[in-house]
Amino acid sequence: MEKEQFYYDNKIVKMFLWATILWGIVGMLVGLTVALLFVYPGLLEFAGADNAISWLSFGRLRPLHTNAVIFAFVGNGIFLGVYYSTQRLLKARMFNDVLSRIHFWGWQAIIVAAAITLPLGFTSTKEYAELEWPIDIAVVLIWVIFGINLIGTILKRRQRHIYVAIWFYIATVVTIAVLYIFNNLELPVTAFKSYSVYAGVQDAMVQWWYGHNAVAFFLTTPILGLMYYFVPKVANRPVYSYRLSIIHFWTLIFLYIWAGPHHLLYTALPEWAQNLGTVFSVMLIFPSWGGMINGLLTLRGAWDKVREDPVLKFFVVAITGYGMATFEGPMLSFKNVNAIGHYTDWIVGHVHIGALAWNGFMIAGIVYWLATKLWKTELYSTKLANIHFWIGTLGILFYAIPLYVAGFTQAFMWKQFNPDGTLVYGNFLETVTQVIPMYAMRAIGGTLYLTGFILLAYNVIKTAKAGSTVEDELAEAMPLKKISGQRIAGEGWHTWLERRTVLFTILTTVAILIGGLVEIVPLILVKSNIPTISSVKPYTPLELEGRDIYMREGCNNCHSQMIRPFRSEVERYGEYSKAGEFVYDHPFLWGSRRTGPDVHRIGGKYNDNWHFNHMLDPRSTSPGSIMPRYSWIIKDNLNASDIEAKMRGLVKLGVPYSEEEIKNAKQSILAQAKKIENNLRQDPEFVKNYGNSNIQNKEIVALIAYLQRLGTDIKASNKTALK
Amino acid sequence: MEVVYITIGVSIVVAILFFIAFIKSVKSGQYEDTYTPSVRMLFDDELVSEKKRKNKVNIKINNLNN
């Protein structure tokens, strides 16, 4: 057998490297911006207080930040490491250069599309899956292309044994594709508007089944794969225990899939599902810590190198951060701990230990090391990399610790009772103003971290300028001996056609699958839309429009709609939330943070004028509030032209609107809006400011209608003793 | 809660796929040797460019001369 000579594709790796750096800075910059909005709510009111800019409001920027750092920064970082290590571990160039390029440019195009649509308010509101349906389809297609490229490379490998890192990559590709498709099943009603095919509790279940697995299979398994390649490479030591890495891999992927419900403890999700999620989440500590130990002990006998090499420093803090976060995760899954942590900023701190330390530092280390490899030169400045390491680490501490303090502060203030049975902090705002200093410290931590990352960008640009520009590296390896049953890609036109067919088949399957699922899933689920609470009715057309505005503005980023069955919450908000109340909620809007109070029972709590003033200037009704102003909702006319399409879509999903109701939707909107306008005119102050100007056509009226409806349905049946 | 048919169903399918992959990988001898792979990946197979090779030879000759 002759040795074969072939070239590694370094160009694609370089492209992903620059994309990682660019989107890292962008994503963190948006993150810093939203962090500052907690401290200075008026920061982005460039056009004056009464002309708030819709696409710069917190509710729209927060999903932009999460999507940018997860899919743009970490996503490109994953591809960077995967494209470099896969080729070398399998001793083969990537399966197809064209697919590599489509993958790269397609992914960047998706990011740009997200950066445009999210601030414009196109959102499906499901956390980390906010992108609307056309972009969702693009994501799936590009992901499948990535998958084909990876599997194709595995098929034409020159190394029989598949190193553990590759196993992690395979698990990532397969699982993310499946999860993404199922959580993003939505029924398009217009070009950029869709409704989740699931409702209420079911939607919540699918969302967090996806949401936790996004953490598992997008932010953990691929990064672990990178850890198993780059840490040994940089330390020039074999991994501590290859056997442990195998056990780590299989146990981790088997357990992770089941942990989703721990995001829904004490909610209206059935108890058994909560307990199932808890059990698996607690078990998860074993594989996770196995991985951490394996990563850190790889450096046994090489700790002197850690002193010299900034890359290893980054890796050590990253792996330690992984260990911290995966200790915290199982702890937070215990229901009694979760009762404290859920809805507080502790969760935000927890997430950022994973994001800043585990993901961010792992990728930073990889970028530094690859810069020297790709440009065949020394790093421009090791000293600068060390400075980045230290201010980055400081940034992580300044980010996380204040938020832990904030989280416990919030939780205990929310729960504290006076001896006479009233809440000590009956006004929710007190619990917000109390933690503003922590928010300020968090913003300082973020600033430090971002500064460090900008140093990385400068360092890598300088390194690239000084280095050589070899695009492809020559390598040689023995080809694999043919074994029957092992398909190895040949070079004939026939196999080429075969491959094309495979590609074509896969793409068609994906298309059919998505289309079919959108049809089939509602069929399965519509049965369960039979309300268990007879007084729960679908939203009126105006309320539906109001709900869409609520979603567009991302209110669910700060307000939950899920009152847990705790004495303190029932006392503060009212009757705890029941599963049967959400049967018409496509999508569910339970939220996962409480920067503002829960709104599930807000209907009827305040009059319409209060809501009107609250949206115009939150500080006027709630002194010290950090909520954004929503002056455009008061200025803009409600566009209800799609209401019939929306209602027809919901009918397909099992919401019982009659044909007559759909026909009369526009009149119904007018009538209900007129009522609200009349209510608003009860206030002499309002009449003085707005005179006879038309308010009933404005978006604010729809939003008020929705808010006044929230949580009121069961009050009717409360008299007949709710069981 | 009909949705659990979907979530659990899909999760089981994925888990079964993983399980099949696991069995196949064990059967095909992926895990016969749990030491060599960890060392093998440390070796670079990029061809050393001509220049560097000459340098190494020169160094060797120098060392011999000393």
PDB file of C-alpha atoms in Angstrom, chain B residues 25-55:
ATOM      1  CA  SER B  25     -18.534   0.900  17.791  1.00  0.00           C
ATOM      2  CA  VAL B  26     -17.792  -1.737  20.419  1.00  0.00           C
ATOM      3  CA  LYS B  27     -18.292  -4.582  17.931  1.00  0.00           C
ATOM      4  CA  SER B  28     -16.090  -2.958  15.299  1.00  0.00           C
ATOM      5  CA  GLY B  29     -13.250  -2.732  17.763  1.00  0.00           C
ATOM      6  CA  GLN B  30     -13.318   1.003  18.404  1.00  0.00           C
ATOM      7  CA  TYR B  31     -12.577   0.388  22.065  1.00  0.00           C
ATOM      8  CA  GLU B  32     -10.198  -2.564  21.863  1.00  0.00           C
ATOM      9  CA  ASP B  33      -7.309  -0.299  22.636  1.00  0.00           C
ATOM     10  CA  THR B  34      -7.967   2.500  25.074  1.00  0.00           C
ATOM     11  CA  TYR B  35      -4.463   3.869  25.227  1.00  0.00           C
ATOM     12  CA  THR B  36      -2.935   4.240  21.767  1.00  0.00           C
ATOM     13  CA  PRO B  37      -5.548   6.666  20.373  1.00  0.00           C
ATOM     14  CA  SER B  38      -4.824   9.177  23.109  1.00  0.00           C
ATOM     15  CA  VAL B  39      -1.145   9.170  22.194  1.00  0.00           C
ATOM     16  CA  ARG B  40      -1.620   8.864  18.426  1.00  0.00           C
ATOM     17  CA  MET B  41      -3.496  12.143  18.203  1.00  0.00           C
ATOM     18  CA  LEU B  42      -0.481  13.972  19.623  1.00  0.00           C
ATOM     19  CA  PHE B  43       1.617  13.324  16.503  1.00  0.00           C
ATOM     20  CA  ASP B  44       1.331  15.826  13.680  1.00  0.00           C
ATOM     21  CA  ASP B  45       1.290  14.349  10.210  1.00  0.00           C
ATOM     22  CA  GLU B  46       1.818  17.581   8.325  1.00  0.00           C
ATOM     23  CA  LEU B  47       4.897  17.215   6.166  1.00  0.00           C
ATOM     24  CA  VAL B  48       7.817  19.179   7.500  1.00  0.00           C
ATOM     25  CA  SER B  49       8.793  21.768   4.920  1.00  0.00           C
ATOM     26  CA  GLU B  50      12.161  21.423   3.182  1.00  0.00           C
ATOM     27  CA  LYS B  51      13.696  24.382   4.981  1.00  0.00           C
ATOM     28  CA  LYS B  52      13.062  23.072   8.445  1.00  0.00           C
ATOM     29  CA  ARG B  53      14.363  19.647   7.527  1.00  0.00           C
ATOM     30  CA  LYS B  54      17.656  21.138   6.324  1.00  0.00           C
ATOM     31  CA  ASN B  55      17.955  23.058   9.568  1.00  0.00           C
TER      32      ASN B  55
END
